[in-house]
Amino acid sequence: MKNISSKTLALLRSIHFSYYKIAFALVATIIISSFKFELVELFLFDLGTTIKADLGLSNPKNKKITLIYIDSNTIESFNGYPSYKDHSTFLEKLSLYKSSQIVYNFRFENKQIIEISGSTNDQKLFAKTASTFSNLYFITDDLELKGQESNLKLAAPLNDLQVVSGPRTKDIKLNPKNKISRRILISYQDQLLIHQRLASIYNPSIVNVENIRGKYHYIGTDQVYIDFHKPNSFDAFRFEDVLSGNVPPQYLTDRIILIGTNTNKFIEDYVATPYSSETPDLITITELQANMFQTLIDNSAPQKVPPYINIIVTAAISILTVYVALSMTPSKGIMLLVSTFLGYSFLAVILLYFNIWIGMAHPLLTIFLCYYFFIPYRLIIENRRSWEYLQKNKLLQQVEELKSNFISMMSHDLKTPIARIQGMTEVILKDNISLSSNQREAVDTIKSSSDDLLRFINSILQYGRIESQGIELNRQSKDINKILQEIVKKHDFLAKVKRIKLTTDLEPMFPVSVDSELVRQVFSNLIENAIKYSPEESTVTIKSYESADKVIIEIQDQGVGIPPEEISNIFMKFYRSQNAKTSTIKGTGLGLYLAQYFIQLHKGEITVTSEVQKGSVFRVELPINS
Ligand code: ADP
């Protein structure tokens, strides 16, 4: 419980800390959202449409369209475009299949169909055949203006054919040269156009245009975006296949038959789509018309999400980006942003599969804009911080230098008067001056205090030397046992005062190459500590033995011990345990620091195991061949 609340607190604190970042991000969102990135949005729509098709997610749901092409083969076998006569035969053939709707997609010029040839008589014949079809339409790009519908009519004798407006749109925004078609006109000047009219036969729900998905109003028109299907996903046959009865009936019955050209000769037969705005990947106008009809039959036009969702998503991504730019390590941040970018794009494609069109331009651009706006800001702040840090560090270094200079100067100057005090007390003690017992005790105290002081000063001087230039070893081959015995002897008096038994257990050993002065100091300190931190009438044992290629020395006491939480600190300079600080035991906190330093100079190791109120064992390992 406590853990959870402390986590929540930390989270709250970090949120509080982030207030200004959130504010920045929201301002960025407002600024970014106020720009219309239509071009980028369309580009991303095209990209999403293409990816969706590449992933195989764009097949028509309710296939109701068959394409009949007049292609280069047809032209070859008919020695040019099929004539009106051929088309009459074609229509007669189709009439056998009860095709639902027949839609011609041929080009008109001067009220003539330029892709059908033939005499006036042929035209008459064709007009007669066509007149028996109520479901035959000729699509034109021209719009019938209210009251001027007759303007669309073809010249006699074809003037009774049903010419209808089914314009393809040409978006020139993205690339003025390749006018990409992306939209369907549902109505113009309140008149419903052919796509809605024919598609509603197959999908009665769209008779009411309010039910058309993704519909929006734009200058006198109702429009939707096309739900594009992968190129060549519609059933397609050749003109001559119909004539020769080679088209299976299910492709002709109850379908919208779109007739058009695919000769690979005229660029006018092809259109640019989101899949491609370049030849040779353009699709035929007929296939574009198929996409338009199919979108309405499936009622699957992409529906734009409301703008407020776009703003919320942009704000969330801005906040994330600003947080990343200001608070995360660059590598982690970039990784997170790239995943967000890819994740969001992936989500957009998935939504497009469900015909939901979520704005991509703002959220994705916000990543770049926020990141590149806030990174320099962060750099400036960090630069200033590191400059301040550098200044502080410099100052600290100077203070540190001053301090150690001062300490070593002081200690050095103190040494001479102390030596003089020691000399004088020794003279008093040696000369047989009759002193009262009180006076003798006083002189003894002066002597031991000045000894303590001198030791203290020596440690400080040594520490100063280590800090400034380090110490060089003056190695000689020495018998460690002999050194230990000498030290034990020297400390005999100190031990006796506390009635502590100093015992030794020294195995014979090979001489070791050491700096005897430093090693002596290490063991003196360890034995002195063992006596200092032990109660009266306890035992201090000094052991030595060889193990593999090492000499091991252990100093064991039955003293106060060291609490586990302090063990890792006792080798730090000037560290004295809590116990030691509160007791009357004197010390500098430098002894173990120096001991460890000296033993490490010998490539050895010093370790301790201890139990409070039971005692401690300090263990020194010195390599024999170093
Ligand atoms: P000091 O001058 O305080 O003895 P040292 O560096 O020699 O400084 O020791 C650091 C601290 O380690 C001491 O203050 C003491 O708390 C602890 N310590 C060292 N040796 C022993 C020991 N044998 N038993 C218990 N505590 C010890």
Short mmCIF file of N, CA and C in Angstrom, two decimals, residues 30-172:
data_model
loop_
_atom_site.label_atom_id
_atom_site.label_comp_id
_atom_site.label_asym_id
_atom_site.label_seq_id
_atom_site.Cartn_x
_atom_site.Cartn_y
_atom_site.Cartn_z
N ILE A 30 -2.33 23.76 -31.09
CA ILE A 30 -3.22 24.80 -31.64
C ILE A 30 -2.61 25.39 -32.90
N ILE A 31 -1.30 25.66 -32.83
CA ILE A 31 -0.64 26.26 -34.00
C ILE A 31 -0.70 25.29 -35.19
N ILE A 32 -0.32 24.04 -34.92
CA ILE A 32 -0.27 23.06 -36.02
C ILE A 32 -1.67 22.83 -36.60
N SER A 33 -2.66 22.74 -35.68
CA SER A 33 -4.02 22.44 -36.16
C SER A 33 -4.60 23.58 -36.98
N SER A 34 -4.06 24.79 -36.79
CA SER A 34 -4.62 25.91 -37.53
C SER A 34 -4.14 25.91 -38.99
N PHE A 35 -3.15 25.09 -39.28
CA PHE A 35 -2.73 24.97 -40.69
C PHE A 35 -3.48 23.83 -41.34
N LYS A 36 -3.81 24.02 -42.62
CA LYS A 36 -4.46 22.92 -43.33
C LYS A 36 -3.40 22.27 -44.21
N PHE A 37 -3.11 21.03 -43.91
CA PHE A 37 -2.10 20.34 -44.71
C PHE A 37 -2.80 19.43 -45.71
N GLU A 38 -3.63 20.05 -46.58
CA GLU A 38 -4.43 19.22 -47.47
C GLU A 38 -3.58 18.35 -48.38
N LEU A 39 -2.50 18.96 -48.89
CA LEU A 39 -1.65 18.21 -49.81
C LEU A 39 -1.07 16.99 -49.15
N VAL A 40 -0.53 17.24 -47.92
CA VAL A 40 0.08 16.13 -47.19
C VAL A 40 -0.99 15.07 -46.88
N GLU A 41 -2.17 15.55 -46.50
CA GLU A 41 -3.25 14.64 -46.15
C GLU A 41 -3.61 13.76 -47.35
N LEU A 42 -3.70 14.39 -48.52
CA LEU A 42 -4.05 13.62 -49.72
C LEU A 42 -2.94 12.64 -50.07
N PHE A 43 -1.70 13.13 -49.90
CA PHE A 43 -0.57 12.26 -50.19
C PHE A 43 -0.62 11.02 -49.29
N LEU A 44 -0.90 11.26 -48.00
CA LEU A 44 -0.95 10.15 -47.05
C LEU A 44 -2.16 9.25 -47.34
N PHE A 45 -3.26 9.86 -47.79
CA PHE A 45 -4.44 9.07 -48.16
C PHE A 45 -4.09 8.12 -49.31
N ASP A 46 -3.38 8.69 -50.30
CA ASP A 46 -2.97 7.86 -51.44
C ASP A 46 -2.07 6.73 -50.98
N LEU A 47 -1.13 7.09 -50.09
CA LEU A 47 -0.17 6.10 -49.59
C LEU A 47 -0.93 5.00 -48.84
N GLY A 48 -1.85 5.42 -47.97
CA GLY A 48 -2.64 4.46 -47.19
C GLY A 48 -3.44 3.56 -48.11
N THR A 49 -4.04 4.16 -49.15
CA THR A 49 -4.85 3.38 -50.10
C THR A 49 -3.99 2.33 -50.79
N THR A 50 -2.77 2.76 -51.18
CA THR A 50 -1.88 1.84 -51.88
C THR A 50 -1.46 0.70 -50.94
N ILE A 51 -1.08 1.07 -49.69
CA ILE A 51 -0.64 0.04 -48.75
C ILE A 51 -1.78 -0.95 -48.50
N LYS A 52 -2.98 -0.39 -48.34
CA LYS A 52 -4.15 -1.22 -48.09
C LYS A 52 -4.32 -2.23 -49.25
N ALA A 53 -4.14 -1.74 -50.48
CA ALA A 53 -4.27 -2.63 -51.64
C ALA A 53 -3.15 -3.66 -51.64
N ASP A 54 -1.91 -3.18 -51.33
CA ASP A 54 -0.77 -4.10 -51.33
C ASP A 54 -0.94 -5.20 -50.29
N LEU A 55 -1.62 -4.87 -49.19
CA LEU A 55 -1.83 -5.87 -48.14
C LEU A 55 -3.02 -6.79 -48.49
N GLY A 56 -3.60 -6.54 -49.66
CA GLY A 56 -4.74 -7.38 -50.09
C GLY A 56 -6.01 -7.10 -49.32
N LEU A 57 -6.15 -5.85 -48.85
CA LEU A 57 -7.32 -5.54 -48.02
C LEU A 57 -8.37 -4.74 -48.77
N SER A 58 -8.30 -4.78 -50.13
CA SER A 58 -9.20 -3.86 -50.83
C SER A 58 -10.03 -4.54 -51.91
N ASN A 59 -10.52 -5.75 -51.64
CA ASN A 59 -11.34 -6.41 -52.66
C ASN A 59 -12.81 -5.97 -52.55
N PRO A 60 -13.49 -5.87 -53.69
CA PRO A 60 -14.91 -5.47 -53.64
C PRO A 60 -15.71 -6.48 -52.83
N LYS A 61 -16.67 -5.99 -52.06
CA LYS A 61 -17.44 -6.92 -51.21
C LYS A 61 -18.53 -7.62 -52.04
N ASN A 62 -19.28 -6.78 -52.75
CA ASN A 62 -20.44 -7.30 -53.44
C ASN A 62 -20.24 -7.07 -54.93
N LYS A 63 -19.59 -8.02 -55.60
CA LYS A 63 -19.17 -7.80 -57.00
C LYS A 63 -20.38 -7.73 -57.92
N LYS A 64 -20.61 -6.59 -58.50
CA LYS A 64 -21.78 -6.42 -59.35
C LYS A 64 -21.41 -5.76 -60.67
N ILE A 65 -20.11 -5.76 -60.98
CA ILE A 65 -19.70 -5.01 -62.17
C ILE A 65 -18.86 -5.90 -63.08
N THR A 66 -19.12 -5.80 -64.37
CA THR A 66 -18.29 -6.50 -65.35
C THR A 66 -17.81 -5.47 -66.37
N LEU A 67 -16.52 -5.54 -66.68
CA LEU A 67 -15.97 -4.59 -67.66
C LEU A 67 -15.85 -5.29 -69.01
N ILE A 68 -16.26 -4.59 -70.03
CA ILE A 68 -16.08 -5.11 -71.39
C ILE A 68 -15.17 -4.12 -72.12
N TYR A 69 -14.02 -4.63 -72.57
CA TYR A 69 -13.03 -3.73 -73.17
C TYR A 69 -12.93 -3.89 -74.67
N ILE A 70 -12.75 -2.77 -75.31
CA ILE A 70 -12.30 -2.78 -76.70
C ILE A 70 -10.81 -2.53 -76.61
N ASP A 71 -10.02 -3.56 -76.79
CA ASP A 71 -8.58 -3.39 -76.58
C ASP A 71 -7.83 -3.56 -77.90
N SER A 72 -6.53 -3.66 -77.85
CA SER A 72 -5.75 -3.69 -79.10
C SER A 72 -6.09 -4.95 -79.92
N ASN A 73 -6.42 -6.04 -79.23
CA ASN A 73 -6.83 -7.26 -79.95
C ASN A 73 -8.11 -7.02 -80.73
N THR A 74 -9.06 -6.36 -80.04
CA THR A 74 -10.34 -6.07 -80.69
C THR A 74 -10.11 -5.24 -81.94
N ILE A 75 -9.27 -4.22 -81.77
CA ILE A 75 -9.00 -3.30 -82.89
C ILE A 75 -8.40 -4.09 -84.05
N GLU A 76 -7.54 -5.03 -83.72
CA GLU A 76 -6.89 -5.83 -84.76
C GLU A 76 -7.93 -6.68 -85.49
N SER A 77 -8.77 -7.36 -84.70
CA SER A 77 -9.70 -8.27 -85.37
C SER A 77 -10.83 -7.53 -86.08
N PHE A 78 -11.14 -6.29 -85.67
CA PHE A 78 -12.20 -5.52 -86.35
C PHE A 78 -11.64 -4.51 -87.35
N ASN A 79 -10.29 -4.54 -87.48
CA ASN A 79 -9.65 -3.59 -88.37
C ASN A 79 -9.98 -2.15 -87.99
N GLY A 80 -9.94 -1.85 -86.76
CA GLY A 80 -10.28 -0.51 -86.24
C GLY A 80 -11.31 -0.68 -85.13
N TYR A 81 -11.87 0.46 -84.70
CA TYR A 81 -12.90 0.36 -83.67
C TYR A 81 -14.12 -0.39 -84.22
N PRO A 82 -14.77 -1.24 -83.44
CA PRO A 82 -16.01 -1.87 -83.90
C PRO A 82 -17.02 -0.81 -84.31
N SER A 83 -17.80 -1.13 -85.31
CA SER A 83 -18.73 -0.14 -85.87
C SER A 83 -20.05 -0.14 -85.10
N TYR A 84 -20.93 0.79 -85.50
CA TYR A 84 -22.26 0.84 -84.89
C TYR A 84 -23.00 -0.48 -85.10
N LYS A 85 -22.70 -1.07 -86.27
CA LYS A 85 -23.34 -2.35 -86.60
C LYS A 85 -22.91 -3.40 -85.56
N ASP A 86 -21.59 -3.44 -85.34
CA ASP A 86 -21.07 -4.42 -84.36
C ASP A 86 -21.69 -4.17 -82.99
N HIS A 87 -21.85 -2.89 -82.65
CA HIS A 87 -22.41 -2.57 -81.34
C HIS A 87 -23.88 -2.98 -81.26
N SER A 88 -24.56 -2.90 -82.42
CA SER A 88 -25.96 -3.34 -82.42
C SER A 88 -26.01 -4.82 -82.10
N THR A 89 -25.13 -5.59 -82.77
CA THR A 89 -25.07 -7.04 -82.51
C THR A 89 -24.71 -7.28 -81.04
N PHE A 90 -23.78 -6.47 -80.60
CA PHE A 90 -23.32 -6.60 -79.20
C PHE A 90 -24.50 -6.42 -78.23
N LEU A 91 -25.30 -5.38 -78.50
CA LEU A 91 -26.43 -5.11 -77.61
C LEU A 91 -27.46 -6.25 -77.68
N GLU A 92 -27.63 -6.76 -78.90
CA GLU A 92 -28.59 -7.86 -79.03
C GLU A 92 -28.13 -9.06 -78.22
N LYS A 93 -26.82 -9.31 -78.27
CA LYS A 93 -26.26 -10.43 -77.49
C LYS A 93 -26.53 -10.21 -76.00
N LEU A 94 -26.26 -8.98 -75.58
CA LEU A 94 -26.40 -8.68 -74.15
C LEU A 94 -27.85 -8.85 -73.69
N SER A 95 -28.76 -8.52 -74.63
CA SER A 95 -30.17 -8.57 -74.23
C SER A 95 -30.58 -9.98 -73.83
N LEU A 96 -29.80 -10.98 -74.31
CA LEU A 96 -30.11 -12.36 -73.97
C LEU A 96 -29.85 -12.65 -72.49
N TYR A 97 -29.00 -11.83 -71.91
CA TYR A 97 -28.54 -12.15 -70.55
C TYR A 97 -29.25 -11.35 -69.46
N LYS A 98 -30.14 -10.54 -69.82
CA LYS A 98 -30.82 -9.70 -68.82
C LYS A 98 -29.81 -8.97 -67.95
N SER A 99 -28.88 -8.34 -68.62
CA SER A 99 -27.93 -7.54 -67.84
C SER A 99 -28.72 -6.41 -67.21
N SER A 100 -28.35 -6.08 -66.03
CA SER A 100 -29.14 -5.08 -65.33
C SER A 100 -28.97 -3.71 -65.97
N GLN A 101 -27.74 -3.27 -66.08
CA GLN A 101 -27.47 -1.91 -66.57
C GLN A 101 -26.31 -1.98 -67.55
N ILE A 102 -26.40 -1.19 -68.61
CA ILE A 102 -25.30 -1.16 -69.57
C ILE A 102 -24.82 0.29 -69.66
N VAL A 103 -23.55 0.46 -69.43
CA VAL A 103 -23.03 1.83 -69.40
C VAL A 103 -21.84 1.95 -70.35
N TYR A 104 -21.98 2.82 -71.33
CA TYR A 104 -20.90 3.07 -72.29
C TYR A 104 -20.00 4.19 -71.76
N ASN A 105 -18.69 3.96 -71.85
CA ASN A 105 -17.75 4.99 -71.41
C ASN A 105 -16.89 5.43 -72.59
N PHE A 106 -17.50 5.98 -73.58
CA PHE A 106 -16.73 6.38 -74.76
C PHE A 106 -16.60 7.89 -74.79
N ARG A 107 -15.59 8.31 -75.55
CA ARG A 107 -15.37 9.76 -75.62
C ARG A 107 -16.28 10.40 -76.68
N PHE A 108 -16.75 11.59 -76.39
CA PHE A 108 -17.59 12.32 -77.35
C PHE A 108 -16.80 13.51 -77.91
N GLU A 109 -17.07 13.83 -79.16
CA GLU A 109 -16.52 15.06 -79.74
C GLU A 109 -17.54 15.58 -80.74
N ASN A 110 -17.88 16.82 -80.65
CA ASN A 110 -18.90 17.41 -81.53
C ASN A 110 -20.17 16.56 -81.58
N LYS A 111 -20.61 16.14 -80.43
CA LYS A 111 -21.85 15.37 -80.31
C LYS A 111 -21.80 14.02 -81.04
N GLN A 112 -20.59 13.55 -81.30
CA GLN A 112 -20.40 12.23 -81.91
C GLN A 112 -19.60 11.36 -80.95
N ILE A 113 -19.84 10.02 -81.05
CA ILE A 113 -19.00 9.11 -80.25
C ILE A 113 -17.78 8.80 -81.11
N ILE A 114 -16.61 9.19 -80.67
CA ILE A 114 -15.46 9.07 -81.59
C ILE A 114 -14.89 7.65 -81.63
N GLU A 115 -15.28 6.81 -80.69
CA GLU A 115 -14.69 5.47 -80.70
C GLU A 115 -15.61 4.42 -81.34
N ILE A 116 -16.66 4.90 -82.04
CA ILE A 116 -17.48 3.97 -82.83
C ILE A 116 -17.58 4.54 -84.25
N SER A 117 -17.36 3.64 -85.22
CA SER A 117 -17.40 4.12 -86.61
C SER A 117 -18.69 3.61 -87.30
N GLY A 118 -18.94 4.12 -88.47
CA GLY A 118 -20.08 3.58 -89.23
C GLY A 118 -20.90 4.65 -89.92
N SER A 119 -21.67 4.21 -90.88
CA SER A 119 -22.49 5.12 -91.68
C SER A 119 -23.71 5.60 -90.89
N THR A 120 -24.43 6.55 -91.47
CA THR A 120 -25.63 7.05 -90.80
C THR A 120 -26.65 5.94 -90.66
N ASN A 121 -26.67 5.07 -91.67
CA ASN A 121 -27.60 3.95 -91.60
C ASN A 121 -27.29 3.05 -90.41
N ASP A 122 -26.00 2.80 -90.25
CA ASP A 122 -25.57 1.97 -89.09
C ASP A 122 -25.99 2.65 -87.80
N GLN A 123 -25.80 3.97 -87.78
CA GLN A 123 -26.16 4.73 -86.57
C GLN A 123 -27.65 4.58 -86.30
N LYS A 124 -28.43 4.65 -87.38
CA LYS A 124 -29.88 4.52 -87.23
C LYS A 124 -30.24 3.17 -86.64
N LEU A 125 -29.57 2.13 -87.19
CA LEU A 125 -29.81 0.77 -86.72
C LEU A 125 -29.49 0.67 -85.23
N PHE A 126 -28.33 1.25 -84.89
CA PHE A 126 -27.88 1.21 -83.49
C PHE A 126 -28.88 1.93 -82.59
N ALA A 127 -29.33 3.13 -83.08
CA ALA A 127 -30.27 3.92 -82.29
C ALA A 127 -31.55 3.13 -82.06
N LYS A 128 -31.92 2.38 -83.08
CA LYS A 128 -33.15 1.60 -82.97
C LYS A 128 -32.98 0.49 -81.93
N THR A 129 -31.84 -0.21 -82.05
CA THR A 129 -31.59 -1.30 -81.09
C THR A 129 -31.53 -0.73 -79.68
N ALA A 130 -30.80 0.39 -79.57
CA ALA A 130 -30.60 0.99 -78.24
C ALA A 130 -31.93 1.42 -77.63
N SER A 131 -32.84 1.85 -78.49
CA SER A 131 -34.10 2.37 -77.95
C SER A 131 -34.92 1.28 -77.25
N THR A 132 -34.57 0.00 -77.55
CA THR A 132 -35.30 -1.08 -76.89
C THR A 132 -34.76 -1.32 -75.47
N PHE A 133 -33.65 -0.66 -75.14
CA PHE A 133 -33.06 -0.82 -73.80
C PHE A 133 -33.40 0.39 -72.93
N SER A 134 -34.04 0.16 -71.79
CA SER A 134 -34.29 1.31 -70.91
C SER A 134 -33.10 1.51 -69.97
N ASN A 135 -32.22 0.52 -69.97
CA ASN A 135 -31.12 0.56 -68.99
C ASN A 135 -29.77 0.78 -69.67
N LEU A 136 -29.76 1.49 -70.75
CA LEU A 136 -28.53 1.74 -71.49
C LEU A 136 -28.14 3.21 -71.35
N TYR A 137 -26.93 3.43 -70.87
CA TYR A 137 -26.50 4.82 -70.61
C TYR A 137 -25.16 5.10 -71.29
N PHE A 138 -25.00 6.35 -71.67
CA PHE A 138 -23.72 6.82 -72.22
C PHE A 138 -23.20 7.88 -71.27
N ILE A 139 -22.08 7.59 -70.64
CA ILE A 139 -21.58 8.51 -69.61
C ILE A 139 -20.71 9.58 -70.22
N THR A 140 -20.92 10.81 -69.75
CA THR A 140 -20.04 11.89 -70.20
C THR A 140 -19.50 12.63 -68.98
N ASP A 141 -18.36 13.27 -69.19
CA ASP A 141 -17.76 14.06 -68.11
C ASP A 141 -18.49 15.39 -67.93
N ASP A 142 -19.22 15.79 -68.99
CA ASP A 142 -19.90 17.09 -68.91
C ASP A 142 -21.02 17.04 -67.89
N LEU A 143 -21.26 18.21 -67.29
CA LEU A 143 -22.33 18.26 -66.29
C LEU A 143 -23.56 18.85 -66.93
N GLU A 144 -24.70 18.26 -66.64
CA GLU A 144 -25.93 18.83 -67.19
C GLU A 144 -26.37 19.95 -66.27
N LEU A 145 -26.36 21.16 -66.79
CA LEU A 145 -26.81 22.28 -65.98
C LEU A 145 -28.33 22.27 -65.96
N LYS A 146 -28.88 22.72 -64.88
CA LYS A 146 -30.35 22.72 -64.76
C LYS A 146 -30.95 23.49 -65.92
N GLY A 147 -31.92 22.88 -66.58
CA GLY A 147 -32.58 23.57 -67.69
C GLY A 147 -31.85 23.43 -69.00
N GLN A 148 -30.63 22.92 -68.97
CA GLN A 148 -29.89 22.79 -70.23
C GLN A 148 -29.52 21.33 -70.48
N GLU A 149 -30.35 20.42 -69.98
CA GLU A 149 -30.06 19.00 -70.07
C GLU A 149 -29.86 18.55 -71.52
N SER A 150 -30.60 19.17 -72.41
CA SER A 150 -30.54 18.73 -73.81
C SER A 150 -29.17 19.00 -74.42
N ASN A 151 -28.39 19.85 -73.81
CA ASN A 151 -27.03 20.14 -74.31
C ASN A 151 -26.17 18.89 -74.41
N LEU A 152 -26.50 17.88 -73.58
CA LEU A 152 -25.67 16.68 -73.56
C LEU A 152 -26.00 15.74 -74.72
N LYS A 153 -27.10 15.97 -75.33
CA LYS A 153 -27.58 15.01 -76.35
C LYS A 153 -26.62 14.89 -77.51
N LEU A 154 -26.57 13.65 -78.10
CA LEU A 154 -25.74 13.42 -79.28
C LEU A 154 -26.50 13.91 -80.52
N ALA A 155 -25.72 14.00 -81.59
CA ALA A 155 -26.34 14.46 -82.84
C ALA A 155 -27.26 13.36 -83.38
N ALA A 156 -28.23 13.75 -84.17
CA ALA A 156 -29.15 12.79 -84.80
C ALA A 156 -28.33 11.87 -85.71
N PRO A 157 -28.64 10.63 -85.88
CA PRO A 157 -29.85 9.98 -85.35
C PRO A 157 -29.67 9.38 -83.94
N LEU A 158 -28.60 9.79 -83.25
CA LEU A 158 -28.36 9.19 -81.93
C LEU A 158 -28.94 10.05 -80.80
N ASN A 159 -29.76 11.02 -81.19
CA ASN A 159 -30.20 12.02 -80.21
C ASN A 159 -31.12 11.47 -79.12
N ASP A 160 -31.59 10.23 -79.31
CA ASP A 160 -32.45 9.69 -78.25
C ASP A 160 -31.71 8.82 -77.24
N LEU A 161 -30.41 8.62 -77.48
CA LEU A 161 -29.64 7.80 -76.51
C LEU A 161 -29.59 8.54 -75.17
N GLN A 162 -29.57 7.75 -74.08
CA GLN A 162 -29.55 8.39 -72.75
C GLN A 162 -28.12 8.79 -72.38
N VAL A 163 -27.79 10.05 -72.59
CA VAL A 163 -26.46 10.53 -72.20
C VAL A 163 -26.56 11.11 -70.80
N VAL A 164 -25.73 10.60 -69.93
CA VAL A 164 -25.83 11.04 -68.52
C VAL A 164 -24.48 11.55 -68.02
N SER A 165 -24.59 12.42 -67.05
CA SER A 165 -23.36 12.96 -66.43
C SER A 165 -22.83 12.00 -65.39
N GLY A 166 -21.58 11.63 -65.57
CA GLY A 166 -20.95 10.80 -64.51
C GLY A 166 -19.51 11.22 -64.42
N PRO A 167 -19.30 12.50 -64.13
CA PRO A 167 -17.95 13.04 -64.29
C PRO A 167 -16.95 12.42 -63.32
N ARG A 168 -15.78 12.26 -63.85
CA ARG A 168 -14.70 11.87 -62.94
C ARG A 168 -14.08 13.17 -62.46
N THR A 169 -13.67 13.18 -61.22
CA THR A 169 -13.05 14.40 -60.67
C THR A 169 -11.58 14.37 -61.01
N LYS A 170 -11.01 15.54 -61.05
CA LYS A 170 -9.57 15.61 -61.34
C LYS A 170 -8.94 16.50 -60.29
N ASP A 171 -8.28 15.87 -59.32
CA ASP A 171 -7.60 16.69 -58.30
C ASP A 171 -6.27 17.14 -58.84
N ILE A 172 -6.13 18.44 -58.94
CA ILE A 172 -4.85 18.92 -59.46
C ILE A 172 -3.98 19.45 -58.34
#
